[in-house]
Short mmCIF file of C-alpha atoms and ligand atoms in Angstrom, two decimals:
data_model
loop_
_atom_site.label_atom_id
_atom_site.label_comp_id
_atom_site.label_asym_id
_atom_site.label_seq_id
_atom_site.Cartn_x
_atom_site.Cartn_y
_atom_site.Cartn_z
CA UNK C 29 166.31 179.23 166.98
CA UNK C 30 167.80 181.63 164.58
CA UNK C 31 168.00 185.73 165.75
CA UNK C 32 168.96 188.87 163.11
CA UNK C 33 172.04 190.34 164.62
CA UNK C 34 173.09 193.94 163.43
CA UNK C 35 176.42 193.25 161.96
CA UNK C 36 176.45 197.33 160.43
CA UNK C 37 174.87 200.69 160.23
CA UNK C 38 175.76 203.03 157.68
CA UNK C 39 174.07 206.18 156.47
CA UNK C 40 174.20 208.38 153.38
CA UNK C 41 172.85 212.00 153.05
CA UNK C 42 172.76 214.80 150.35
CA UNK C 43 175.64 217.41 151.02
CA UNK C 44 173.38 220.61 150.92
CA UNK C 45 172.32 221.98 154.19
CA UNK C 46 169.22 223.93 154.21
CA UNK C 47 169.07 226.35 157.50
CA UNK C 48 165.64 227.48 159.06
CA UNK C 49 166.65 231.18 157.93
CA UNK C 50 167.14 229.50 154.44
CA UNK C 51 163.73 228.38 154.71
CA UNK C 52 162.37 232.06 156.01
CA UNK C 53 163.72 233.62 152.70
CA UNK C 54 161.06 231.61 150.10
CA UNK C 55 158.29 230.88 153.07
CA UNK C 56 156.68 233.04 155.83
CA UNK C 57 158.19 231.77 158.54
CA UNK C 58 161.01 231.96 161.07
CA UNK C 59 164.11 230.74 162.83
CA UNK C 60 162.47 230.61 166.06
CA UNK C 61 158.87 229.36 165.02
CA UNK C 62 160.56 226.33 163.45
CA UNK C 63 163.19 225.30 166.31
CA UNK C 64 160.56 225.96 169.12
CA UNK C 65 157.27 224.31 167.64
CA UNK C 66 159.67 221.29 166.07
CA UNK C 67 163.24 220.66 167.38
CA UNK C 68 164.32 221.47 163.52
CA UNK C 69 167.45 223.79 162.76
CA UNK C 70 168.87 222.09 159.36
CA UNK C 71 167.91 219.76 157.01
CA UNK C 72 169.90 218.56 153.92
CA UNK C 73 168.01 218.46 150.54
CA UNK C 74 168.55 216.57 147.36
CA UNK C 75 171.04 218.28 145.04
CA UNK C 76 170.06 216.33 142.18
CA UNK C 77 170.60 212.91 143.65
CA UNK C 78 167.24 210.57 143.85
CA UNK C 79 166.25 208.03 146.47
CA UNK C 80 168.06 205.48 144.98
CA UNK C 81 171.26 207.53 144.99
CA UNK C 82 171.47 207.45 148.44
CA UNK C 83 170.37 204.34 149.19
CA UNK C 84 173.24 203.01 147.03
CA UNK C 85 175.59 205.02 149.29
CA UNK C 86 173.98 203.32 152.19
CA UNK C 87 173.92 199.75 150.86
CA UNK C 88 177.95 200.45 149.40
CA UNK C 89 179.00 201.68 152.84
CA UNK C 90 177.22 198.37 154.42
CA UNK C 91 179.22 196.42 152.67
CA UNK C 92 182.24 197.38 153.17
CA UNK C 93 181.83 197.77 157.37
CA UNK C 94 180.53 194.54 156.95
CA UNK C 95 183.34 192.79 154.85
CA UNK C 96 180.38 191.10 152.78
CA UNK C 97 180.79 190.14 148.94
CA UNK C 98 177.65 191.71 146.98
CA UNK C 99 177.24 187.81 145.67
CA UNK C 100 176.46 186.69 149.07
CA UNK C 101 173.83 189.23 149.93
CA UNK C 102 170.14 187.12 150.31
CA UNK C 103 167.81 190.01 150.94
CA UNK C 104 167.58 193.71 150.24
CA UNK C 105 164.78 195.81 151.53
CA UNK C 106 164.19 199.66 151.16
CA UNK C 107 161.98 201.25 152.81
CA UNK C 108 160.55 204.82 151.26
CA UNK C 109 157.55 206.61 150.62
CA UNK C 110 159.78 208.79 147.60
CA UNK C 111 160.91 206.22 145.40
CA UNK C 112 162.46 207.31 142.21
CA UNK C 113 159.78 205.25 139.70
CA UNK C 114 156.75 203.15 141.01
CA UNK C 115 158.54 199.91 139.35
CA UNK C 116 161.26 199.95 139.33
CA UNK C 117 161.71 199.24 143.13
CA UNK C 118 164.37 201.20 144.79
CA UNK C 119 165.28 198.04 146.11
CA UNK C 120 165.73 196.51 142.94
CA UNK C 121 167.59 199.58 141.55
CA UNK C 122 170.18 199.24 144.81
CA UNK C 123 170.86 195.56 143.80
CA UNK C 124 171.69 196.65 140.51
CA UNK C 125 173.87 199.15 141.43
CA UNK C 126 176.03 197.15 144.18
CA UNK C 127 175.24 193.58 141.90
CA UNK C 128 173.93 191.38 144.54
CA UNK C 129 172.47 189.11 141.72
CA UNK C 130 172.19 186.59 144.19
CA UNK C 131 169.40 188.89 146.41
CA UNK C 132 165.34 189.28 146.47
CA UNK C 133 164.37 192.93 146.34
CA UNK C 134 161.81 195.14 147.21
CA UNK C 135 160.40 197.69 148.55
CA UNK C 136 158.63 198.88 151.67
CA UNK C 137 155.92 201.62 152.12
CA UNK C 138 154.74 202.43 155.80
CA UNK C 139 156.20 205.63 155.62
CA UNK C 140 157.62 207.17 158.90
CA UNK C 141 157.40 203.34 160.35
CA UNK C 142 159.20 202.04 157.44
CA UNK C 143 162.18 201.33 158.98
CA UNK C 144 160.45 198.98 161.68
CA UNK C 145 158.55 197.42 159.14
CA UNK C 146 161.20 196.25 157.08
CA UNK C 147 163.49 195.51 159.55
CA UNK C 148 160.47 193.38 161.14
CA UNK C 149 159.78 191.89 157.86
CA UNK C 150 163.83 191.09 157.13
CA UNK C 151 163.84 189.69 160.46
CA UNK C 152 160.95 187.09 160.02
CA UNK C 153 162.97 185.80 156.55
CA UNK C 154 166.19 185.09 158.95
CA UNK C 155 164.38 183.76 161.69
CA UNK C 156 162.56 181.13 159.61
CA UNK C 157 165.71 179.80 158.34
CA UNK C 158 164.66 181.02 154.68
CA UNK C 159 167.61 183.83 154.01
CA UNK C 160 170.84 184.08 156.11
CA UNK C 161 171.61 188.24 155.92
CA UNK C 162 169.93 191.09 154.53
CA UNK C 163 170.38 194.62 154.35
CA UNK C 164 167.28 196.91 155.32
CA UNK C 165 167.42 200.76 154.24
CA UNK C 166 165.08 203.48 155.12
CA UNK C 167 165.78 206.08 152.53
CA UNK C 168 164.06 209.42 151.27
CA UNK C 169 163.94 212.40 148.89
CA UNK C 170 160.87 213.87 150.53
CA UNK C 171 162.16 217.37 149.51
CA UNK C 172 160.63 216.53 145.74
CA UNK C 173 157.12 216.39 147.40
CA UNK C 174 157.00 219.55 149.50
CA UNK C 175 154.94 222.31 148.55
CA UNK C 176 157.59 225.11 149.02
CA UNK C 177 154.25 227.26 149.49
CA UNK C 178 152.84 225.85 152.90
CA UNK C 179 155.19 226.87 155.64
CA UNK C 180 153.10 224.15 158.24
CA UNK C 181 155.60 221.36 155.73
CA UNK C 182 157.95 222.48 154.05
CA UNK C 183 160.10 223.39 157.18
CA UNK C 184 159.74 220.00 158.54
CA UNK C 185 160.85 217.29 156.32
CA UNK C 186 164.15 216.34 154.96
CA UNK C 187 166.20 213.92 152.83
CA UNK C 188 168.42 211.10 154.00
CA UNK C 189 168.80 207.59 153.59
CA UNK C 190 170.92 204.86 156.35
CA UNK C 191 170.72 201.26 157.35
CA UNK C 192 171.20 198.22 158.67
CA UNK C 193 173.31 194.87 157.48
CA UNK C 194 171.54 191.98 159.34
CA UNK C 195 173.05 188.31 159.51
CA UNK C 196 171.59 184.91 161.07
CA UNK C 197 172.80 184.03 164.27
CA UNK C 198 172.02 181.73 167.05
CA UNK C 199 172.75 184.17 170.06
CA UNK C 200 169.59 185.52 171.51
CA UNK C 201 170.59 189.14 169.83
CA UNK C 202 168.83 191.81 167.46
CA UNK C 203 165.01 191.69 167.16
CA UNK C 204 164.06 190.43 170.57
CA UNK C 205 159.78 191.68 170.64
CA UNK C 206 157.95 193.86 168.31
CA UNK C 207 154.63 195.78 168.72
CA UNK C 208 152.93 197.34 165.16
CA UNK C 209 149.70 198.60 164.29
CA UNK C 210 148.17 200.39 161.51
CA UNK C 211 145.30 202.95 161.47
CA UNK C 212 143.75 203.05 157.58
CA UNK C 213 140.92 205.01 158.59
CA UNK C 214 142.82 207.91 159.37
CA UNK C 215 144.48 207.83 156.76
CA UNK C 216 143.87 211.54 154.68
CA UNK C 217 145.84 212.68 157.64
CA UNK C 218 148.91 213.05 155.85
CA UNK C 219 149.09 212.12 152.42
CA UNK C 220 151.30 212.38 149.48
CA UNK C 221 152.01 211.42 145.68
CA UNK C 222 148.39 211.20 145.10
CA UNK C 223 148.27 209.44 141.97
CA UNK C 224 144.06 209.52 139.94
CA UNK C 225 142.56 207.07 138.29
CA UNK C 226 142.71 208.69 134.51
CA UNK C 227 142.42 206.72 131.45
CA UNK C 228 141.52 207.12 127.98
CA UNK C 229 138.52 205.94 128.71
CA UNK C 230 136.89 208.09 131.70
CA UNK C 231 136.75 211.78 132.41
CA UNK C 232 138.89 211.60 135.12
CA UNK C 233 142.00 214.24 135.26
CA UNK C 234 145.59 212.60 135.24
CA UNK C 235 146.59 215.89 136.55
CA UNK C 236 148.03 214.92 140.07
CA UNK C 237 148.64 216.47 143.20
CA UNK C 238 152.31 214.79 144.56
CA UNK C 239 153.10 217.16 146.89
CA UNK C 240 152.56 216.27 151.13
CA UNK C 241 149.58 217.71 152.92
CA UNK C 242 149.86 217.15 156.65
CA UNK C 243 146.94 217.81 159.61
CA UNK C 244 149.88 218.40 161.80
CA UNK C 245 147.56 219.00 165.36
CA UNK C 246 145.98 215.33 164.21
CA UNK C 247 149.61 213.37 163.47
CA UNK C 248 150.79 215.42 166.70
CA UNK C 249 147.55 213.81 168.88
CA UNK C 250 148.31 210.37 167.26
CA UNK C 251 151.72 210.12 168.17
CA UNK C 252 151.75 210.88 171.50
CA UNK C 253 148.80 208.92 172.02
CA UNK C 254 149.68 206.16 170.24
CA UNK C 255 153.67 205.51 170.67
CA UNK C 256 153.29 205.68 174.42
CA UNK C 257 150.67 202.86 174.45
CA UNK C 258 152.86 201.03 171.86
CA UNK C 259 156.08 201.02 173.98
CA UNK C 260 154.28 199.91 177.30
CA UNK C 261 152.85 197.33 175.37
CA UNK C 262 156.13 196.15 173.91
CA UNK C 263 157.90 196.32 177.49
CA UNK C 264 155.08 194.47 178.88
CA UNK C 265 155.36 191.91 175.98
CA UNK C 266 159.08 191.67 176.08
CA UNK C 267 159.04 191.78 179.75
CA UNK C 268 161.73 194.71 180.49
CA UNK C 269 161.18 197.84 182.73
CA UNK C 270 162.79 201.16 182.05
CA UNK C 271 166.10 200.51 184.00
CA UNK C 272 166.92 197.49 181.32
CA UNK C 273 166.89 200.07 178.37
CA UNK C 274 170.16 201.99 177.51
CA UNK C 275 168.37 204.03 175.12
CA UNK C 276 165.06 204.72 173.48
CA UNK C 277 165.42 205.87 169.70
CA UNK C 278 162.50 207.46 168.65
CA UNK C 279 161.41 208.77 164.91
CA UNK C 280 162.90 212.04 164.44
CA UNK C 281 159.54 213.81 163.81
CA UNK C 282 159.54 216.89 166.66
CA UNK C 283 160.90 216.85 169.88
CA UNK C 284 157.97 218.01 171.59
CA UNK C 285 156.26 214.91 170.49
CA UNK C 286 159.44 213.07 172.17
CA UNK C 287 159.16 214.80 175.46
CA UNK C 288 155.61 214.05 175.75
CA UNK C 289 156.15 210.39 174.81
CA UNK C 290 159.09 210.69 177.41
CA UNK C 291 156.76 211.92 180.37
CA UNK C 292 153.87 209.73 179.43
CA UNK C 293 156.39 206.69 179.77
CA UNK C 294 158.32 207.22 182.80
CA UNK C 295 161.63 207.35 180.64
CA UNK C 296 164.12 210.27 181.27
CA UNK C 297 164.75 212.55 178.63
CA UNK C 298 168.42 211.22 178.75
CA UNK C 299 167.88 207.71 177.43
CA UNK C 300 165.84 209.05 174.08
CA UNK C 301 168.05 210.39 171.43
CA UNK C 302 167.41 212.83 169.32
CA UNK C 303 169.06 214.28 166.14
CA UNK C 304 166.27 216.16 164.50
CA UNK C 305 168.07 219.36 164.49
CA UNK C 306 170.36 218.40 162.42
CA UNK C 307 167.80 216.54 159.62
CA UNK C 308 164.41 217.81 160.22
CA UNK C 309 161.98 214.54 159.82
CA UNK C 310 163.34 212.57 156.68
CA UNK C 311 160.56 209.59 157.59
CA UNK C 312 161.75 206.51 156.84
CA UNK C 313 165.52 207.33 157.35
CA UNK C 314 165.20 209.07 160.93
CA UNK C 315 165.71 206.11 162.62
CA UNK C 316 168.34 204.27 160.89
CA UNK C 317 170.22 207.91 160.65
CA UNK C 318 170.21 208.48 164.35
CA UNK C 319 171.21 204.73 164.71
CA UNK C 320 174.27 204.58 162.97
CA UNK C 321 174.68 208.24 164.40
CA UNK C 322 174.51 206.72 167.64
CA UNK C 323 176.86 203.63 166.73
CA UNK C 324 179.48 206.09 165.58
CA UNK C 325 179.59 208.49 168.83
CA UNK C 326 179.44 205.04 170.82
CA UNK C 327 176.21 205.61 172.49
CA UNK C 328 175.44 201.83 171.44
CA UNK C 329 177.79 199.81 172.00
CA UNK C 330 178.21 195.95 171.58
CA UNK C 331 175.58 194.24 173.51
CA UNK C 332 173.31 197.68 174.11
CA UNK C 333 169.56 197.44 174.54
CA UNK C 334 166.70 199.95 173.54
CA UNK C 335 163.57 200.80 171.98
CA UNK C 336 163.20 201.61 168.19
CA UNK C 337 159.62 203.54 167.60
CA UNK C 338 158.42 204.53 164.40
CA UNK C 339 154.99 206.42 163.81
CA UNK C 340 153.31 208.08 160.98
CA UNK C 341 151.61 208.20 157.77
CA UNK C 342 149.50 205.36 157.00
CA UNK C 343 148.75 205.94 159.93
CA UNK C 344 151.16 203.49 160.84
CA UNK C 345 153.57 202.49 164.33
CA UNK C 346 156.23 200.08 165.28
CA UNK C 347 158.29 199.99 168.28
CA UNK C 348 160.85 197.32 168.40
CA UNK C 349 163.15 195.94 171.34
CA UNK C 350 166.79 195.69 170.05
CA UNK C 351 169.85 194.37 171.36
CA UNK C 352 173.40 194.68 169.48
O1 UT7 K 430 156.58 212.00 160.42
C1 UT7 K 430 155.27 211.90 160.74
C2 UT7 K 430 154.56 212.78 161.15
N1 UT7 K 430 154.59 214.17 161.32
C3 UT7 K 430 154.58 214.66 162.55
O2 UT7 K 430 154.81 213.98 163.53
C4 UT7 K 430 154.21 216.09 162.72
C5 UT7 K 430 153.24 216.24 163.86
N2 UT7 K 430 152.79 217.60 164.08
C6 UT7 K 430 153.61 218.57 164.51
O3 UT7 K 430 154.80 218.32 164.73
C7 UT7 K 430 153.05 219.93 164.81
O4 UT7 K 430 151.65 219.86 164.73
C8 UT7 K 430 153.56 221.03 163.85
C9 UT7 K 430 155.03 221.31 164.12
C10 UT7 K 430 153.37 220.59 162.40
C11 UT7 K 430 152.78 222.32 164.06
O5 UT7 K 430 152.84 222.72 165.40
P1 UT7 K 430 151.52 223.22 166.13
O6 UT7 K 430 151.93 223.68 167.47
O7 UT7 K 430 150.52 222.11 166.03
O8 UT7 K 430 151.11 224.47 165.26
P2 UT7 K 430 149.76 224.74 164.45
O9 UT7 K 430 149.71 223.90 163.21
O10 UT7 K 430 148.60 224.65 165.39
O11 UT7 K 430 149.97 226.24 164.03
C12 UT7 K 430 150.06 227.29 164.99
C13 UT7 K 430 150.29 228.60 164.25
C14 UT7 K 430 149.28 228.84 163.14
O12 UT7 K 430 149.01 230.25 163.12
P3 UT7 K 430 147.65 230.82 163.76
O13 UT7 K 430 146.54 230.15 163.02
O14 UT7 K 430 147.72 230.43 165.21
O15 UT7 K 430 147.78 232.29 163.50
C15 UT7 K 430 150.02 228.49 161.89
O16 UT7 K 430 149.56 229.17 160.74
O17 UT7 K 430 151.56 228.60 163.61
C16 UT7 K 430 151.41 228.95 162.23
N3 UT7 K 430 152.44 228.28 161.47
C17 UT7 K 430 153.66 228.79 161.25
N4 UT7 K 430 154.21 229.97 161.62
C18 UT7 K 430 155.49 230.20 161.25
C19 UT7 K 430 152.38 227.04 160.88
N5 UT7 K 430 153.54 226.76 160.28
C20 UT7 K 430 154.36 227.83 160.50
C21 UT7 K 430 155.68 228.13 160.14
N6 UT7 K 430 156.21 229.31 160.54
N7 UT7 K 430 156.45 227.27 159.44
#
C-alpha cells in the first residue's frame, strides 16, 4: 500500500504589511476591535503580484528543498478561491512558470478548506499507484475582492500562498484518515466573485459584484459547531485520543473560533497553533502557511503527528490526521 509523505513545505507571501491602525485610517474601525474580536494584528497585501505570482514562489521554493527536477513533477494542484483568470488555471499557469511539462494541473475551489481538499485529492492519485509526487498549494490574493468599505471584512482577510511537495512511499506516513463535508445550502453565507448570467441575448446585467460579503455571526456558529464534530469524528475514525497528537493546526480564521474549538474538544490551547496575527485569514493558504511556519521553528519535526482542519465558504470542512 502506497502513503503521500511530505517531503517539503515552503511558503511565499507579498512583502507589504498592512497594520490594524493601517486599516483604521480608510475604515471605521480600530486597533483593539480587530485584535480582540479576531486574533488579527497584520496582514500582507498584494503589491501588484497575482495569485499565480506567489504560487510560483511556493512551487520554486518546493523544488529546490526538495531536490526535485521540474521534469519529474506528476501532479500540481492549487488550491484558491482568487485565481488570476477563470481558465487559465493557476495551476496550469505554475507549471508553466517552473516547466513541469511532464505534470497534470488544476485547480481547486473549496475555499478556506482548500488546502485539505487538494491535499486529500493529491493523496488519493499517489495512493492508487496512478502519480508518484505532487505538489499541492493553497494560495490567495483575497485583498482584490475586499470591499475596502465594510469594516466587518476588510480587516480580516489577507494574501499568501505556501505548500506542500508530496512523494509515494510505502511507510505508513502522511495522510493517515480524513473527515470532509460540505454544506451547499448555506451557501450565501459568504460569497464572492459573483459572476451573472449576461448575454447578448437576455436582459440580464454583466455588471458584477466580485467583492466578499460575509454573515460573520453565521460562519462563526458553523465553525465551532462544525470543526469540533469533524475532529472527534476523525479521532474516532483514525482511532487516536488527544495525548497521540503533537499538534492541532487549525485554519487561521479567528482565534476565538480556535479557543472554542479547543474547549469543545478537550485539547489544550498549547497543542493548536496559531499565526493569525501575523496574516489575518488568507483562506486557502492559512494552513499550509502556519505549516511550513511550524516546520521552520521545529514545532514538527520528523515523524510528528496532528490534526489539519479547514472550514469555510462553500460551506465547506476537512480535518485531516497527518504524520511527517
Ligand atoms: O475563513 C472563513 C470564514 N470566516 C470566519 O471564520 C469568520 C467568522 N466570524 C467571525 O470571525 C466574527 O463573526 C467576526 C470577527 C467577523 C465578527 O465578530 P462578532 O463578534 O461576530 O461581531 P459582530 O459582527 O456581531 O459585530 C459586533 C459589532 C457591530 O456593531 P453593533 O451593531 O454592535 O453596534 C459591528 O458593526 O462590531 C461592529 N463591527 C466593527 N467595529 C469596529 C464590525 N466590524 C467592525 C470593525 N471595527 N472592523
Amino acid at each position: 500500500m502506497y502513503f503521500s509523505k511530505i517531503i517539503a513545505t515552503g511558503a511565499c507571501v507579498p512583502d507589504m504589511i498592512v497594520t490594524n491602525d493601517d486599516l483604521a485610517k480608510i475604515v471605521d474601525t480600530n486597533d483593539e476591535w480587530i485584535s480582540s474580536r479576531s486574533g488579527i494584528k497584520r496582514r500582507h497585501f498584494s503589491k501588484g503580484e497575482n495569485t499565480s505570482d506567489i504560487a510560483t514562489g511556493v512551487a520554486k521554493e518546493l523544488i529546490q528543498k526538495a531536490g526535485i527536477d521540474p521534469l519529474d513533477i506528476d501532479l500540481i494542484i492549487v488550491a484558491s478561491v482568487s485565481a488570476d483568470y477563470t481558465t487559465p488555471s493557476t495551476a496550469c499557469l505554475v507549471q508553466g512558470n517552473i516547466g513541469a511539462v511532464n505534470a497534470v494541473a488544476f485547480d481547486v475551489g473549496a475555499a478556506c478548506s482548500g488546502f485539505i481538499f487538494g491535499l486529500s485529492i493529491a493523496d488519493k492519485y499517489i495512493k492508487s499507484g496512478v502519480y508518484k509526487n505532487a505538489i499541492v498549494i493553497g494560495a490567495e490574493v483575497l485583498s482584490k475582492y475586499l470591499d475596502f468599505e465594510d469594516r466587518g471584512t476588510c480587516v480580516l482577510f489577507g494574501d499568501g500562498a505556501a505548500g506542500v511537495f508530496v512523494e509515494r512511499t510505502e511507510e505508513r506516513t502522511g495522510l493517515l484518515a480524513e473527515e470532509m463535508g460540505s454544506d451547499g445550502a448555506k451557501g450565501m453565507a459568504l460569497t464572492g466573485g459573483h459572476s451573472p448570467a449576461g448575454n447578448a441575448f437576455n436582459d440580464v446585467t454583466r455588471q458584477a459584484k466580485r467583492e466578499l460579503y460575509m454573515d460573520g455571526r453565521a460562519i462563526f456558529d458553523f465553525a465551532t459547531r462544525t470543526v469540533p464534530k469533524s475532529v472527534k469524528s476523525l479521532m474516532e475514525k483514525a482511532g487516536v485520543t488527544v495525548d497521540d497528537l503533537d499538534f492541532v493546526l487549525p485554519h487561521q480564521a479567528n482565534s476565538r473560533i480556535v479557543e472554542i474549538i479547543s474547549r469543545k474538544l478537550k485539547i489544550p490551547m498549547d497543542k493548536f497553533y496559531m499565526n493569525m496575527d501575523e496574516y489575518g485569514n488568507t483562506s486557502s493558504a492559512s494552513i499550509p502557511i502556519a505549516l511550513n511556519e511550524m516546520v521552520e521553528k521545529g514545532i514538527i519535526k520528523e515523524g510528528s503527528v496532528g490534526v489539519l482542519t479547514g472550514f469555510g465558504a462553500g460551506l465547506t470542512w476537512g480535518s485531516m490526521l497527518i504524520k511527517f
